């Protein structure tokens, strides 16, 4: 999808429809733009999420080479490791088997910028500070009581499962091979337009609460800020496209914004 056609009012044309189906007549003007080298969104997502999946095991299992000492991981570190790994493996599987993309491609140059967020912030930076000797077994900073540990894991698991259900709802709205848009209803969508982002925020907040690592908080703040920007954009598009769109919904955070 390297080419983009637009009308004089800068409205993008649907490549799957004829010009007449889009209300264009013989004397209309169409603008052509070469978007440059493109890469599929599915491939982009797979590359992005592969970063943490590859990086975290290196820091977790090769601690002597990285920190200069063999780290005896605390229960907190072990729990966080499996939470992070499960999250990104889930994302990879959803990319392959669940997501149906409204846009087929993006500029190839953007893959490096997009991947930096995951490979650096939730990859190297998070892993380095999360699995270091300062949080090792026996260190005061790593001590967590059972309520703290298992409560955090339980909230994280609920949020991840909820996130998956909202992704399935979005998938079922769009028939294969189409770009059909419809109003999503059901679990999570009663109060917000993008509950998948809200549940991801909750999942990462559980990691933050359990680890107390500044690197986890940094990633969560940056990721949540970006998701909120996307949520507001999608929320506005829903309200603009569908006159019957529920007015009680907020973009991402129930009753707030």
Coordinates of C-alpha atoms in Angstrom, one line a residue:
X1 CA 0.0 0.0 0.0
X2 CA 2.7 2.4 -1.1
X3 CA 0.3 4.7 -3.0
X4 CA -2.3 7.0 -1.5
X5 CA -5.1 8.7 -3.4
X6 CA -6.9 11.7 -2.0
X7 CA -9.6 14.2 -3.1
X8 CA -9.3 17.9 -3.2
X9 CA -10.5 18.1 0.3
X10 CA -7.7 15.8 1.4
X11 CA -10.1 12.8 2.0
X12 CA -8.3 9.5 1.5
X13 CA -10.0 7.2 -1.0
X14 CA -10.8 3.6 -0.3
X15 CA -8.7 1.4 -2.6
X16 CA -11.3 -1.4 -2.2
X17 CA -14.1 0.8 -3.7
X18 CA -14.6 2.2 -7.2
X19 CA -14.5 6.0 -7.7
X20 CA -18.2 6.1 -8.5
X21 CA -19.0 4.2 -5.2
X22 CA -17.2 7.0 -3.4
X23 CA -19.3 9.7 -5.1
X24 CA -16.6 11.0 -7.5
X25 CA -17.5 12.2 -11.0
X26 CA -15.7 12.6 -14.3
X27 CA -14.4 16.1 -13.7
X28 CA -13.1 15.5 -10.2
X29 CA -9.4 15.9 -9.3
X30 CA -7.5 13.1 -7.6
X31 CA -4.1 13.6 -5.9
X32 CA -1.5 10.8 -5.9
X33 CA 1.2 10.4 -3.3
X34 CA 4.1 7.9 -3.2
X35 CA 4.4 7.0 0.5
X36 CA 7.8 5.4 0.1
X37 CA 8.9 1.9 1.2
X38 CA 6.3 0.3 3.4
X39 CA 6.1 -2.5 6.0
X40 CA 3.1 -4.4 7.1
X41 CA 1.6 -3.6 10.5
X42 CA 1.6 -7.2 11.5
X43 CA 5.3 -7.5 10.8
X44 CA 5.9 -4.2 12.7
X45 CA 4.1 -5.5 15.8
X46 CA 6.0 -8.8 15.7
X47 CA 9.3 -6.9 15.6
X48 CA 8.3 -4.6 18.4
X49 CA 7.2 -7.2 20.8
X50 CA 10.1 -9.5 20.0
X51 CA 12.5 -7.1 21.7
X52 CA 11.4 -7.7 25.3
X53 CA 10.9 -11.4 24.7
X54 CA 14.5 -11.7 23.6
X55 CA 16.0 -9.2 26.0
X56 CA 14.5 -10.1 29.4
X57 CA 15.8 -13.8 29.4
X58 CA 19.3 -12.4 28.8
X59 CA 19.3 -10.2 31.9
X60 CA 17.5 -12.8 34.0
X61 CA 19.6 -15.8 33.2
X62 CA 23.0 -14.2 32.5
X63 CA 23.2 -12.0 35.6
X64 CA 26.9 -12.8 36.2
X65 CA 28.0 -11.5 32.8
X66 CA 25.8 -8.4 33.1
X67 CA 26.1 -7.4 36.8
X68 CA 29.4 -9.1 37.7
X69 CA 27.7 -11.4 40.2
X70 CA 25.3 -14.3 40.1
X71 CA 22.0 -13.0 41.2
X72 CA 19.8 -15.3 43.3
X73 CA 16.5 -13.9 42.2
X74 CA 13.8 -13.0 44.8
X75 CA 10.2 -14.2 44.4
X76 CA 9.4 -10.7 43.4
X77 CA 11.9 -10.7 40.5
X78 CA 10.8 -14.1 39.4
X79 CA 7.1 -13.1 39.4
X80 CA 7.9 -9.9 37.5
X81 CA 9.9 -11.9 34.9
X82 CA 7.1 -14.3 34.1
X83 CA 4.6 -11.5 34.1
X84 CA 6.6 -9.5 31.6
X85 CA 7.4 -12.5 29.4
X86 CA 3.7 -13.7 29.4
X87 CA 2.5 -10.2 28.5
X88 CA 4.7 -9.9 25.4
X89 CA 4.3 -13.5 24.3
X90 CA 0.5 -12.9 24.5
X91 CA 1.0 -9.8 22.4
X92 CA 2.9 -11.8 19.8
X93 CA 0.3 -14.5 19.6
X94 CA -2.5 -11.9 19.4
X95 CA -0.7 -10.2 16.5
X96 CA -0.6 -13.5 14.6
X97 CA -4.0 -15.0 15.5
X98 CA -6.3 -12.2 16.7
X99 CA -5.7 -8.7 15.4
X100 CA -7.3 -7.5 12.1
X101 CA -5.7 -4.3 11.0
X102 CA -7.5 -1.3 9.5
X103 CA -4.3 -0.1 7.9
X104 CA -2.2 -2.6 6.0
X105 CA 1.2 -0.9 6.1
X106 CA 3.3 2.0 7.6
X107 CA 6.5 3.7 6.4
X108 CA 9.4 1.4 6.8
X109 CA 11.5 4.1 8.5
X110 CA 9.0 4.2 11.4
X111 CA 9.7 0.7 12.5
X112 CA 12.9 1.8 14.2
X113 CA 11.2 4.6 16.2
X114 CA 8.3 2.3 17.2
X115 CA 10.6 -0.5 18.2
X116 CA 12.8 1.7 20.4
X117 CA 9.9 2.1 22.8
X118 CA 9.7 -1.6 23.4
X119 CA 13.3 -2.7 22.9
X120 CA 14.7 0.0 25.1
X121 CA 12.1 1.1 27.6
X122 CA 10.3 -2.2 28.3
X123 CA 13.3 -4.2 27.1
X124 CA 16.8 -3.3 28.2
X125 CA 16.0 -0.5 30.6
X126 CA 13.3 -2.4 32.5
X127 CA 15.2 -5.7 32.5
X128 CA 18.5 -4.2 33.8
X129 CA 16.9 -2.5 36.8
X130 CA 14.4 -5.2 37.5
X131 CA 16.7 -8.2 37.7
X132 CA 19.8 -6.6 39.3
X133 CA 21.4 -7.6 42.7
X134 CA 19.7 -4.7 44.5
X135 CA 16.4 -6.7 44.3
X136 CA 18.0 -10.1 44.9
X137 CA 16.8 -12.7 47.3
X138 CA 17.5 -11.5 50.9
X139 CA 17.7 -7.8 50.1
X140 CA 15.4 -5.6 52.0
X141 CA 14.2 -3.9 48.8
X142 CA 12.9 -7.3 47.5
X143 CA 10.8 -8.4 50.5
X144 CA 7.1 -8.7 49.6
X145 CA 4.5 -10.3 51.8
X146 CA 2.0 -12.8 50.3
X147 CA -0.8 -10.3 49.9
X148 CA 1.5 -7.9 48.1
X149 CA 3.0 -10.6 45.8
X150 CA -0.1 -12.8 45.0
X151 CA -2.4 -9.8 45.0
X152 CA -0.3 -8.0 42.3
X153 CA -0.2 -11.2 40.2
X154 CA -3.9 -11.7 40.5
X155 CA -4.7 -8.1 39.4
X156 CA -2.2 -8.5 36.6
X157 CA -3.8 -11.7 35.4
X158 CA -7.3 -10.3 35.5
X159 CA -6.2 -7.2 33.5
X160 CA -4.4 -9.4 30.9
X161 CA -7.4 -11.7 30.5
X162 CA -9.7 -8.7 30.2
X163 CA -7.4 -7.1 27.6
X164 CA -7.6 -10.3 25.6
X165 CA -11.4 -10.4 25.7
X166 CA -11.6 -6.8 24.4
X167 CA -9.3 -7.7 21.6
X168 CA -11.6 -10.6 20.7
X169 CA -14.5 -8.2 20.7
X170 CA -12.7 -5.9 18.3
X171 CA -11.7 -8.8 16.1
X172 CA -15.3 -10.1 15.7
X173 CA -16.4 -6.6 14.6
X174 CA -14.4 -6.8 11.4
X175 CA -14.9 -9.6 8.9
X176 CA -11.6 -11.1 7.5
X177 CA -10.1 -9.1 4.6
X178 CA -12.2 -5.9 5.3
X179 CA -11.9 -2.6 7.0
X180 CA -15.4 -2.5 8.3
X181 CA -15.9 -0.3 11.4
X182 CA -18.7 -0.8 13.9
X183 CA -19.5 0.2 17.4
X184 CA -18.1 -2.3 19.9
X185 CA -20.2 -3.4 22.8
X186 CA -19.8 -5.9 25.7
X187 CA -17.3 -6.4 28.5
X188 CA -15.2 -3.3 29.0
X189 CA -16.9 -1.2 26.4
X190 CA -19.8 0.0 28.5
X191 CA -17.8 2.8 30.0
X192 CA -14.9 3.5 27.7
X193 CA -14.1 3.4 24.0
X194 CA -10.7 1.7 24.4
X195 CA -10.9 -0.7 27.3
X196 CA -8.0 -2.7 25.9
X197 CA -5.7 0.3 26.7
X198 CA -7.2 0.7 30.1
X199 CA -6.6 -3.0 31.0
X200 CA -3.1 -2.7 29.7
X201 CA -2.5 0.3 32.0
X202 CA -3.9 -1.8 34.9
X203 CA -1.6 -4.8 34.1
X204 CA 1.5 -2.6 34.0
X205 CA 0.4 -0.8 37.1
X206 CA 0.4 -4.2 38.9
X207 CA 4.0 -4.8 37.7
X208 CA 4.9 -1.3 39.0
X209 CA 3.2 -1.9 42.4
X210 CA 5.0 -5.3 42.8
X211 CA 8.4 -4.3 41.6
X212 CA 8.6 -0.7 42.9
X213 CA 11.2 -0.2 40.2
X214 CA 11.5 3.3 38.7
X215 CA 12.1 1.7 35.3
X216 CA 8.7 0.0 35.4
X217 CA 7.0 3.3 36.4
X218 CA 8.8 5.1 33.5
X219 CA 7.6 2.6 30.9
X220 CA 4.1 2.6 32.3
X221 CA 3.9 6.4 32.2
X222 CA 5.2 6.7 28.7
X223 CA 3.1 3.8 27.4
X224 CA -0.1 5.1 29.1
X225 CA 0.5 8.6 27.7
X226 CA 0.8 7.2 24.2
X227 CA -2.3 4.9 24.6
X228 CA -4.3 7.8 25.9
X229 CA -3.4 9.8 22.8
X230 CA -4.6 6.9 20.6
X231 CA -7.7 6.4 22.7
X232 CA -8.8 10.1 22.4
X233 CA -8.3 9.9 18.6
X234 CA -10.3 6.7 18.3
X235 CA -13.0 8.1 20.7
X236 CA -13.4 11.2 18.6
X237 CA -13.6 9.1 15.4
X238 CA -16.3 6.9 16.9
X239 CA -18.4 9.8 17.9
X240 CA -17.9 11.5 14.5
X241 CA -18.7 8.4 12.5
X242 CA -21.6 7.0 14.5
X243 CA -24.4 9.3 15.5
X244 CA -25.8 6.7 17.8
X245 CA -22.5 6.2 19.6
X246 CA -23.0 6.0 23.4
X247 CA -22.4 9.4 25.0
X248 CA -21.6 8.1 28.4
X249 CA -18.4 6.6 27.3
X250 CA -15.0 8.2 27.9
X251 CA -11.9 7.6 25.9
X252 CA -9.8 5.3 28.2
X253 CA -10.4 5.9 31.9
X254 CA -13.9 5.2 33.2
X255 CA -15.8 8.4 34.3
X256 CA -12.6 10.4 33.9
X257 CA -11.2 10.8 30.4

